[in-house]
XYZ file of C-alpha atoms in Angstrom:
556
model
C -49.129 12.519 -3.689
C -46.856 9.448 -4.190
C -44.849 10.561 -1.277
C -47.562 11.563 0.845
C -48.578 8.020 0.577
C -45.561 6.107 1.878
C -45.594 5.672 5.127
C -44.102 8.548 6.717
C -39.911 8.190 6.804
C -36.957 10.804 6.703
C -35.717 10.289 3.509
C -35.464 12.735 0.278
C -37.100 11.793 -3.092
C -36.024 12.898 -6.547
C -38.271 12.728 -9.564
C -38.412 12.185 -13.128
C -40.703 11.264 -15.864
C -38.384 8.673 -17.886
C -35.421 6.136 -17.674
C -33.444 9.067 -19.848
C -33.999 11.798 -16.960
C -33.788 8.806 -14.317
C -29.919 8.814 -15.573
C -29.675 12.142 -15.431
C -30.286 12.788 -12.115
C -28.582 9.679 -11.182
C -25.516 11.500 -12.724
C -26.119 14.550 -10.987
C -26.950 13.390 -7.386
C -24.485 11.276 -5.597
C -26.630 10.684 -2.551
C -29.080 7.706 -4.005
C -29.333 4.799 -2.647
C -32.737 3.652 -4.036
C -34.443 3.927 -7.174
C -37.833 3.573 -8.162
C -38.822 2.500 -11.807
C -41.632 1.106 -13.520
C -41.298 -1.066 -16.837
C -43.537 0.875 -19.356
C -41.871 4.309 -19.272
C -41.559 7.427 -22.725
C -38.083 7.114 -23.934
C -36.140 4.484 -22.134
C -38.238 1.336 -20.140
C -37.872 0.093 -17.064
C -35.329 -2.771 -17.776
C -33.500 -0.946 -19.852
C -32.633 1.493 -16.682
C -32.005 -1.343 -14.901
C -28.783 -2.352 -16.841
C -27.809 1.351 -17.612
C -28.128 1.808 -13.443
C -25.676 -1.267 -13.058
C -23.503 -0.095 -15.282
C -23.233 3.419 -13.928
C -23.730 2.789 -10.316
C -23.364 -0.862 -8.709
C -24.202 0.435 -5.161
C -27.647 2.278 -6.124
C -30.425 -0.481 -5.680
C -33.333 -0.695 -7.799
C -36.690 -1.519 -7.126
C -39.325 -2.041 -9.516
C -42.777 -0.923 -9.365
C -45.185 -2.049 -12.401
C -48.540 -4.058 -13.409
C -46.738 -6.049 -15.671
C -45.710 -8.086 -12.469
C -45.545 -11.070 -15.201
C -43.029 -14.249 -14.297
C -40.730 -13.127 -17.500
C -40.842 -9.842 -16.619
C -39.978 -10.753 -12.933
C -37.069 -12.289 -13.652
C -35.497 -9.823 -16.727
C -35.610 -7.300 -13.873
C -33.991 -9.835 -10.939
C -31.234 -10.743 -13.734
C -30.573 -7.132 -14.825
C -29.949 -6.165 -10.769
C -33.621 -5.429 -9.363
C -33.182 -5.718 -5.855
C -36.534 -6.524 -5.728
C -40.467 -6.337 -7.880
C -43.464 -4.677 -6.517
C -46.630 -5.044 -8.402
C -49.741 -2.950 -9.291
C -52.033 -1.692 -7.709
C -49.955 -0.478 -5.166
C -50.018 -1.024 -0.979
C -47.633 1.668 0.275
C -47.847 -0.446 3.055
C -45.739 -2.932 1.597
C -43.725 -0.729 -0.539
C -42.846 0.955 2.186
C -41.579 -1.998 3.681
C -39.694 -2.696 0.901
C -37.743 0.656 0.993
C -36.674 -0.141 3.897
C -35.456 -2.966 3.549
C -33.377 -1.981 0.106
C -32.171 1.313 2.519
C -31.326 -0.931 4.890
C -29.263 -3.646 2.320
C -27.348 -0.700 1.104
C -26.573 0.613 4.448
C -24.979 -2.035 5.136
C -22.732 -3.138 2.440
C -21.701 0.923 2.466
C -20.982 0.092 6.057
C -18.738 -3.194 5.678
C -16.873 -1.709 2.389
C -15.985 2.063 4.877
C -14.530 -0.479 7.014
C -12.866 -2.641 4.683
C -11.257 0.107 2.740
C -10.316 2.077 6.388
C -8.515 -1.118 7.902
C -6.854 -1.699 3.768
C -6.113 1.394 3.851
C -3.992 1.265 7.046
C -2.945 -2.406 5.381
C -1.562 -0.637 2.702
C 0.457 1.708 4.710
C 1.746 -1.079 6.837
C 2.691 -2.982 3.612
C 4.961 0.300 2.428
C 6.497 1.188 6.012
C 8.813 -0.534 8.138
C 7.058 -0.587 11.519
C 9.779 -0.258 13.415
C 11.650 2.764 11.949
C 8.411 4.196 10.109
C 10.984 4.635 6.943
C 9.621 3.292 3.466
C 10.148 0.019 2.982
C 11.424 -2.061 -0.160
C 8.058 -1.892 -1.952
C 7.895 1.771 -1.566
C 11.277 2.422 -2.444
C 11.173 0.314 -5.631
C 7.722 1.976 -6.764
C 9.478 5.262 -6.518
C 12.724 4.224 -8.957
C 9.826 2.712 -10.842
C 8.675 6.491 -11.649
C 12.628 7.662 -11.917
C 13.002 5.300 -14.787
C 10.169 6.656 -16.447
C 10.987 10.206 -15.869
C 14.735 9.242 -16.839
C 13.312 9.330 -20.382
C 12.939 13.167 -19.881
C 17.008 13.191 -19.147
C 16.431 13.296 -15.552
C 19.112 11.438 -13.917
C 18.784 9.512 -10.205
C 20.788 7.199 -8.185
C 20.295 4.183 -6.035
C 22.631 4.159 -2.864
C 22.869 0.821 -0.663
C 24.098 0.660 2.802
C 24.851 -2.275 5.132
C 25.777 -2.061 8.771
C 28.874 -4.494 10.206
C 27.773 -3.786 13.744
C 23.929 -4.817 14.116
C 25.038 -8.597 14.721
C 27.566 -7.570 17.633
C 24.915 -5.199 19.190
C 21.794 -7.945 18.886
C 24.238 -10.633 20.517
C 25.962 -8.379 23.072
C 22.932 -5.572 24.270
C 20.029 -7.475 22.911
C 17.047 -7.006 20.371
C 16.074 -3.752 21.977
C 19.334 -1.438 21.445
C 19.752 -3.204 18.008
C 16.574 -1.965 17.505
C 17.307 1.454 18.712
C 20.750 1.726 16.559
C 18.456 0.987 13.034
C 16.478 3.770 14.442
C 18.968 5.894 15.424
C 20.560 5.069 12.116
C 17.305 5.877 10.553
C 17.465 9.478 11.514
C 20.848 10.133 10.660
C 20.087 9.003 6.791
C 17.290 11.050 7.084
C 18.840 14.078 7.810
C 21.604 13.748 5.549
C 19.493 14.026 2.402
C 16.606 16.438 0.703
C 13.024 16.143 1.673
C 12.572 15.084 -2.374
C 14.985 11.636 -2.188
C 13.688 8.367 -0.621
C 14.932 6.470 2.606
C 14.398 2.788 2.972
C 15.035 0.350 5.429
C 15.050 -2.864 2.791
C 17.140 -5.827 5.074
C 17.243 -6.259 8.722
C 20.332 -4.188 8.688
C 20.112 -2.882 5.121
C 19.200 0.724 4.054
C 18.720 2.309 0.594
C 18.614 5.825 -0.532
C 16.994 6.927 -3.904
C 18.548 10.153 -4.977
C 15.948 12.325 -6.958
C 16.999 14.921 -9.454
C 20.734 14.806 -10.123
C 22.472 17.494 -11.716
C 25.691 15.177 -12.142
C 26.197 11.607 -10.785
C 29.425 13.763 -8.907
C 26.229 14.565 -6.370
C 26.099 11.087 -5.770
C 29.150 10.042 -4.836
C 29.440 13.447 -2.406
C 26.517 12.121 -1.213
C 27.528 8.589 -0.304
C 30.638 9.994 1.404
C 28.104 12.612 3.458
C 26.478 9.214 4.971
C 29.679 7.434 5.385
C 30.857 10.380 7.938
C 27.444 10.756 9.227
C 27.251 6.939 10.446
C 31.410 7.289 11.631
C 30.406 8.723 14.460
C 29.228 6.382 17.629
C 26.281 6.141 18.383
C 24.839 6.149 22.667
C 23.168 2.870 23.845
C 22.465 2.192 27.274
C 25.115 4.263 28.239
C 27.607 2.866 26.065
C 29.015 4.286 22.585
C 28.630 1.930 20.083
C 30.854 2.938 16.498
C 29.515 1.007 13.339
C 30.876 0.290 10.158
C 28.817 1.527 6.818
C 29.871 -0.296 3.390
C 28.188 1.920 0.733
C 27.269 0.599 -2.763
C 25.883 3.436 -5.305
C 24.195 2.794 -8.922
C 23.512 5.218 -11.043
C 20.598 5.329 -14.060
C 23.260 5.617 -17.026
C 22.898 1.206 -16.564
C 19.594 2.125 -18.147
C 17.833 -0.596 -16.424
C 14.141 -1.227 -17.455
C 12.911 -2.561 -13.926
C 13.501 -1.109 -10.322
C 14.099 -4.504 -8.609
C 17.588 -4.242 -10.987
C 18.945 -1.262 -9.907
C 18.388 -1.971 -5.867
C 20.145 -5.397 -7.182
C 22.967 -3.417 -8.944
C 23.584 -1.332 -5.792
C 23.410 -4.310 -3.566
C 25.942 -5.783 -5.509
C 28.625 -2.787 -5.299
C 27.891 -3.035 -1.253
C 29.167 -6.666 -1.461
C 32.003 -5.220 -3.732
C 32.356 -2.687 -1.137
C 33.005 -5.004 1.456
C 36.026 -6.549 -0.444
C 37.404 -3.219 -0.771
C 38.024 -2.233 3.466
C 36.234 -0.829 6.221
C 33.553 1.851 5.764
C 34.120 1.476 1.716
C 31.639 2.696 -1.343
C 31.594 1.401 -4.578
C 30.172 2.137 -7.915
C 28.696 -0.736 -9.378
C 29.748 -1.136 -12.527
C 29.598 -4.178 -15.826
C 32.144 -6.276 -13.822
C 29.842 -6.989 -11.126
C 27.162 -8.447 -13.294
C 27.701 -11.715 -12.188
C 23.732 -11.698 -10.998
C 22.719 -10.895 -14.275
C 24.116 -13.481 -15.967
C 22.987 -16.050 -13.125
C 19.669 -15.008 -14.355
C 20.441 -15.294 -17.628
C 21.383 -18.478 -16.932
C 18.548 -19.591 -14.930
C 16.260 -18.477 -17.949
C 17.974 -20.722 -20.128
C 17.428 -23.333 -18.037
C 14.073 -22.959 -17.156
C 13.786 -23.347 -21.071
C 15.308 -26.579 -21.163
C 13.454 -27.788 -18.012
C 10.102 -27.584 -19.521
C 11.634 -29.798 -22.527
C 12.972 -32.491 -19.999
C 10.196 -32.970 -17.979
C 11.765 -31.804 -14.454
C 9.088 -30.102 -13.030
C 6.636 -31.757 -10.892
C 3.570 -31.095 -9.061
C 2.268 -31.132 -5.319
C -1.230 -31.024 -4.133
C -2.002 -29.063 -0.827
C -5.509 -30.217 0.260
C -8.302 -27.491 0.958
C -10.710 -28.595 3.899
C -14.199 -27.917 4.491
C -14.402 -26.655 8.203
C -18.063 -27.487 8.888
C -17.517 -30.976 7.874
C -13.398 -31.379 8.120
C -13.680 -33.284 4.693
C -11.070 -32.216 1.953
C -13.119 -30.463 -0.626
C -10.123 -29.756 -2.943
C -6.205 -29.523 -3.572
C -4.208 -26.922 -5.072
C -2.360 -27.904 -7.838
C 1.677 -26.390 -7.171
C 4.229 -26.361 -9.529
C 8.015 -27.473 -8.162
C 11.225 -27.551 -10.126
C 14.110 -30.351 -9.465
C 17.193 -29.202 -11.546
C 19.764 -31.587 -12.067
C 22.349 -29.288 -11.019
C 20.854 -26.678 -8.546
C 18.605 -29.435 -6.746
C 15.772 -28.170 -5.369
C 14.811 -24.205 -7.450
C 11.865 -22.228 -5.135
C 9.128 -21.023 -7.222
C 9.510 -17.545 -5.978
C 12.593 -17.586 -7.821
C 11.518 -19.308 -11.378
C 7.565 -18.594 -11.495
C 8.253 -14.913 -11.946
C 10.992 -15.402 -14.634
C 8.523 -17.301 -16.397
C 6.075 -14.865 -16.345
C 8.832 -12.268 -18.004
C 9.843 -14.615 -20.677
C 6.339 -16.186 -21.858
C 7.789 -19.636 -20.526
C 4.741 -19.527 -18.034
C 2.354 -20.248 -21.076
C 3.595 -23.838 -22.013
C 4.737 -24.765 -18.303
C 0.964 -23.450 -17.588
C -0.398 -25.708 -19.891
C 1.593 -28.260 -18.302
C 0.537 -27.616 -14.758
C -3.449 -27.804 -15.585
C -3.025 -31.002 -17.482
C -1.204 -32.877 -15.267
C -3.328 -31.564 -12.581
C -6.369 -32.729 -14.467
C -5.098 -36.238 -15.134
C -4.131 -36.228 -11.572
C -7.446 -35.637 -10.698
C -9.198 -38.103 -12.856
C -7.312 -40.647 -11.363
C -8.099 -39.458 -7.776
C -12.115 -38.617 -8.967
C -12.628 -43.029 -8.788
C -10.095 -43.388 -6.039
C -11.590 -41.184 -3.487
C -15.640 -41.524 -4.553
C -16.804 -41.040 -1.251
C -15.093 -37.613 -1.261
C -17.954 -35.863 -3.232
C -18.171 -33.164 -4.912
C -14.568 -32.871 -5.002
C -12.325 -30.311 -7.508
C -8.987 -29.201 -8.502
C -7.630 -25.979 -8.168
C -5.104 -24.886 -10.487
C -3.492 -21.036 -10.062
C -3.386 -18.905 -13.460
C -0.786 -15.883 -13.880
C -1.886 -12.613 -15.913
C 0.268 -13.852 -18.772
C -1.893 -16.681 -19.256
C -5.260 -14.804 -19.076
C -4.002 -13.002 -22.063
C -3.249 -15.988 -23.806
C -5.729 -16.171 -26.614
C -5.564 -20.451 -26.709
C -6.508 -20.507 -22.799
C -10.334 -21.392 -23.850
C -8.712 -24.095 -26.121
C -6.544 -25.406 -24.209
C -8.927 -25.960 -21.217
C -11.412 -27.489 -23.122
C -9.247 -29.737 -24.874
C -7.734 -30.925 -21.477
C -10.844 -31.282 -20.281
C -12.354 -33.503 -23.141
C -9.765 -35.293 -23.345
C -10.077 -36.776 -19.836
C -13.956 -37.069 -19.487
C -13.636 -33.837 -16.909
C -16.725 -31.650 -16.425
C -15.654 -27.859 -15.834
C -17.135 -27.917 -12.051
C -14.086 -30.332 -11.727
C -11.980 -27.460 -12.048
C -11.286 -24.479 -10.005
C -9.004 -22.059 -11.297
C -7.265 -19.386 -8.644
C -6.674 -15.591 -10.151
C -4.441 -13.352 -7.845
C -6.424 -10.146 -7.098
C -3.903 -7.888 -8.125
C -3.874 -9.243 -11.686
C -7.819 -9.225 -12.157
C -7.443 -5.607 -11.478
C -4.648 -4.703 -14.038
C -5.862 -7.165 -16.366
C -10.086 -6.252 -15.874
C -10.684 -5.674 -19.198
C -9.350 -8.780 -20.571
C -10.208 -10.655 -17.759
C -14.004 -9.876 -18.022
C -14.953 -11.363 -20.897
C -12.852 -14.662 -20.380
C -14.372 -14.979 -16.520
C -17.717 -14.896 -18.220
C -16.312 -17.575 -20.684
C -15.404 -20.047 -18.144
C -18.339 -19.875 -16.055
C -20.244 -20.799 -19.250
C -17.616 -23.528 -18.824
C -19.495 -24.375 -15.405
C -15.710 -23.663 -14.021
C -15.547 -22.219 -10.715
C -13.239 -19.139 -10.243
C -11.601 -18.026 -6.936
C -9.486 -14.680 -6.006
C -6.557 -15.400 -4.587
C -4.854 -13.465 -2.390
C -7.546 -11.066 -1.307
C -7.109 -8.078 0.777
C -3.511 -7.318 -0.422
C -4.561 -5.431 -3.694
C -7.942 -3.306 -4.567
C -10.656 -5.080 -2.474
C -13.304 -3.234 -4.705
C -16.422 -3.583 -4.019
C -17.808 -2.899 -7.879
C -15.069 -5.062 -9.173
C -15.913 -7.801 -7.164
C -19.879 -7.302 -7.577
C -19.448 -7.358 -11.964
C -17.488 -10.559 -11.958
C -18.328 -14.314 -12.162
C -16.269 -15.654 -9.114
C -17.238 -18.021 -6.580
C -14.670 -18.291 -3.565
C -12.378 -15.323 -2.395
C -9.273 -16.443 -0.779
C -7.954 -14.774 2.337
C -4.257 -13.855 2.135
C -2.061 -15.778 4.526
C -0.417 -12.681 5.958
C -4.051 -11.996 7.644
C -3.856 -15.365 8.991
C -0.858 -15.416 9.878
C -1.538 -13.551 13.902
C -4.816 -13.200 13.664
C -5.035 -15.129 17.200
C -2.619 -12.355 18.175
C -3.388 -9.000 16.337
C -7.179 -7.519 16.683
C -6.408 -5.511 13.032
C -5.633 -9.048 11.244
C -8.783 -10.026 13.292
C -11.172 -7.188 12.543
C -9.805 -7.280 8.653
C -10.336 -10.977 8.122
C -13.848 -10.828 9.999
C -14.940 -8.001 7.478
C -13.471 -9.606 4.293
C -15.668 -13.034 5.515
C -18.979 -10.207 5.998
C -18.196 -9.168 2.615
C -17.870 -12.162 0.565
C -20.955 -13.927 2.658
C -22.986 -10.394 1.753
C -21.945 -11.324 -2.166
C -23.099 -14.726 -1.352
C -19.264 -15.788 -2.252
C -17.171 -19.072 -0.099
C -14.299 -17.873 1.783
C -11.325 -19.953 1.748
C -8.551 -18.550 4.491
C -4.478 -19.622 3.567
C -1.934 -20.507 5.666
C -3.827 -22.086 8.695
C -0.907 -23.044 10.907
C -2.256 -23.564 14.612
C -5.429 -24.877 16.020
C -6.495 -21.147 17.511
C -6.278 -19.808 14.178
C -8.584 -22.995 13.021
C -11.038 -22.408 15.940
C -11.169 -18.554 15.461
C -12.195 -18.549 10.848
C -14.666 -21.153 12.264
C -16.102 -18.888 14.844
C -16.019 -16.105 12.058
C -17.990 -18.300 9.860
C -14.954 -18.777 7.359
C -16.148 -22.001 4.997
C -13.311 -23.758 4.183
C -8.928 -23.565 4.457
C -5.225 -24.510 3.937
C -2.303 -24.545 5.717
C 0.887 -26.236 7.742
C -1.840 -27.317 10.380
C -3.758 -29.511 8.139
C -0.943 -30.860 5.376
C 1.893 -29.466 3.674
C 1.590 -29.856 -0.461
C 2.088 -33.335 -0.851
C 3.195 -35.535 -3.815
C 0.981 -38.384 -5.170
C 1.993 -40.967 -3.079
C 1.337 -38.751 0.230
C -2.073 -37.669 -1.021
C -3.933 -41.055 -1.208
C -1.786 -42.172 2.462
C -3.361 -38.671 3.735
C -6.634 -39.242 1.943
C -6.890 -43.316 3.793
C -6.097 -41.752 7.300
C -8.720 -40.319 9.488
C -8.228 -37.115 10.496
C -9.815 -34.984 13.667
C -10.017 -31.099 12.745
């Protein structure tokens, strides 16, 4: 009779008498988009489904249908996930309305995460192929010695090979780009076909190639191996109608170094090439402890890193974020640089990640948000008319698991008279993911903090829907290398036009990185993008810099 009474639609119904069998069949059917529920119900309530039908399912909708249409009531239901309350007595009028309109909210965030996940998904291939040869790239390459090092425990023994081309230059400078291009390819091939269907080819360097050799019965194979390659790549190779001989310098590394991480061994390889090199034409070499001179560079650099956060020579720049309805700077992100006395100038690519190893990034993180913070005080009186204006600081998965983070937030921030919503601290997507469990709880714990969380990154990890539907964030933050073409390449287009849908759906900002050109500008604004950073606005600027950018007028 219920059904009979809504007005007449093509959709399939599914009953039960109880929250309990509600769960059931919410285990056993995969196809429901909408549930029904009242609050008085044998065996499990109303609400209680509510928050059992999160947890289980965070695409299913609920709607509730009950006479105790109270304001409390109302509102347990909207906070545990009700998409929406219908009271008793019932029009089926109305609720059939409202069916529609939960089908039809559903619908469409199924719709925008198929194509999110179908253009990531072709992202994610792109991000472990080179485009040009279609071989696996670094990232691939290293996951895969990632898995030999763990099946290396088992006593099964692999090898890294490196190879470097002498004649790429010649052929770019004297044929041009497009017969360089076809002698990686060619190149490509003959690797290819010089080794099993089981071992990994990678084009890692512009005229760099690495070889991952699976299953060794002896490291004899690989050194056979290397010397199969070498011949292969003797032989001259046909562009436009001219043979063209190239030189291969061959570095091999094999797992008795017992190395812990991937990125070593393709180092340790790398490193017999450049021995190689030394050695004569068309030489290999087997890396061995003499070449370690990398190793104890980082070694070094460690140590130093130590005693740089003891004498005070990092410092910080401040890239401002912009509001693109209202070109006003909103924010700046807080970034950490290192001066060394000897080395000048260190790139955070190189010394953030050691940190990270070591622990270091825990006290240098510590240092980062306060200085930040006391930055920002300073700046909150300074630039008044700038309002509401915040501070975003970046936070590594080291520091998440930090068990003083609460303290020492809330100490900085006491210290200096700073309300949380001063603070906006970024969280690389990647990280939230590997780190969900712990990161959960402490999210929660900051927002309580009235501090505003942002993704950073987004689109080159998970991009999960449910992930991004439990947690407390506030702002996703496009990855640059969508921005980066997206006045030139319809995929970068079509994937930073969905990720702005998606957030917008989740009632989240969108801030888009790496804004270089005035298209790019014009086209997030078109998109509806909220805010952004980049080369076209400011580079990360000290002190000084900030308040002379902050007094000049500016037309975005």
């Amino acid at each position: 009779r219920f059904r009979k009474r809504i007005v007449a639609k093509e959709l399939d119904f599914v009953f039960a008498h109880n929250g309990v069998e509600a769960l059931q069949q919410l285990h056993a059917e995969h196809q429901i988009d909408v549930i029904l529920t009242d609050i008085n119900m044998p065996e499990m309530d109303g609400l209680t489904l509510l928050g059992k039908i999160t947890e289980l399912d965070q695409n299913v909708k609920a709607v509730v249908v009950s006479a105790y249409g109270d304001l409390p009531n109302i509102r347990i239901a909207m906070n545990r996930g009700a998409f929406d309350f219908v009271t008793k007595p019932i029009d089926f009028q109305d609720l059939s309305i409202t069916i529609d309109k939960t089908i039809e909210f559903v619908q469409k965030i199924k719709e925008q995460q198929e194509q999110l996940q179908e253009a990531l998904e072709q992202l994610k291939y792109q991000a472990f192929h080179d485009q040009l040869t279609g071989l696996p790239n670094q990232n691939l390459i290293l996951s895969r010695i990632r898995q030999c090092i763990e099946s290396e425990q088992h006593n099964s023994l692999f090898a890294v090979l490196f190879l470097s081309l002498d004649s790429f230059k010649a052929v770019k400078e004297g044929l041009g780009h497009i017969f360089s291009d076809q002698l990686l390819v060619e190149v490509s091939r003959r690797i290819e076909k010089c080794v099993q269907p089981t071992d990994t080819v990678a084009r890692v360097g512009t005229d760099e190639f690495a070889v991952l050799l699976n299953n060794l019965q002896d490291f004899q194979e690989a050194q056979n191996q290397a010397e199969l390659l070498r011949q292969a790549l003797k032989s001259p190779f046909k562009l436009n109608g001219s043979m063209v001989s190239s030189t291969t310098y061959i570095g091999i590394v094999n797992s008795t170094v017992g190395y812990a991480q991937p990125e070593d061994y393709l180092r340790a390889a790398d490193t017999a090439m450049n021995y190689a090199k030394t050695q004569g034409r068309s030489s290999t070499a087997l890396f061995d402890t003499s070449m370690q001179h990398r190793t104890l560079e980082r070694l070094q650099l460690e140590a130093d890193l130590q005693e740089a956060i003891e004498r005070q020579e990092f410092y910080l720049n401040y890239q401002p974020i912009l509001s693109l309805k209202t070109g006003q700077v909103v924010s700046f992100e807080a970034l950490v640089r290192w001066r060394h006395p000897q080395r000048g100038f260190v790139p955070p690519v190189k010394f953030i990640p050691l940190a990270e190893e070591t622990g270091l990034i825990i006290p240098l993180g510590e240092w980062v948000l306060s200085e930040a913070c006391k930055q920002f005080s300073l700046w909150r009186s300074q630039f008044s008319n700038y309002s509401p204006l915040t501070m975003s600081v970046n936070l590594s998965g080291v520091q998440l698991e930090n068990p003083d983070l609460l303290h020492s937030i809330d100490e900085i921030l006491q210290s200096l008279s700073l309300s949380g919503s001063s603070l906006k601290l970024e969280i690389t997507e990647s990280i939230l993911m590997n780190k969900r469990s712990t990161a959960t709880a402490l999210l929660e714990q900051l927002k309580a903090r009235h501090i505003q969380l942002s993704i950073d990154d987004f689109g080159t990890g998970y991009s999960s829907l449910s992930y991004l539907q439990s947690l407390t964030i506030d702002t996703l933050k496009i990855d640059r290398s969508f921005i980066n073409g997206i006045e030139k390449r319809e995929k970068n287009l079509e994937i930073t036009q969905t990720i702005i849908n998606l957030a917008h759906s989740l009632k989240l900002d969108v801030v888009a990185e790496g804004v270089e050109t005035q298209e790019q500008l014009d086209i997030l604004r078109s998109l509806g993008c909220e805010y952004a950073q980049g080369y076209f606005f400011s580079r990360p600027l000290d002190e000084q810099a900030v308040v002379a950018f902050m007094t000049q007028s500016h037309a975005w």
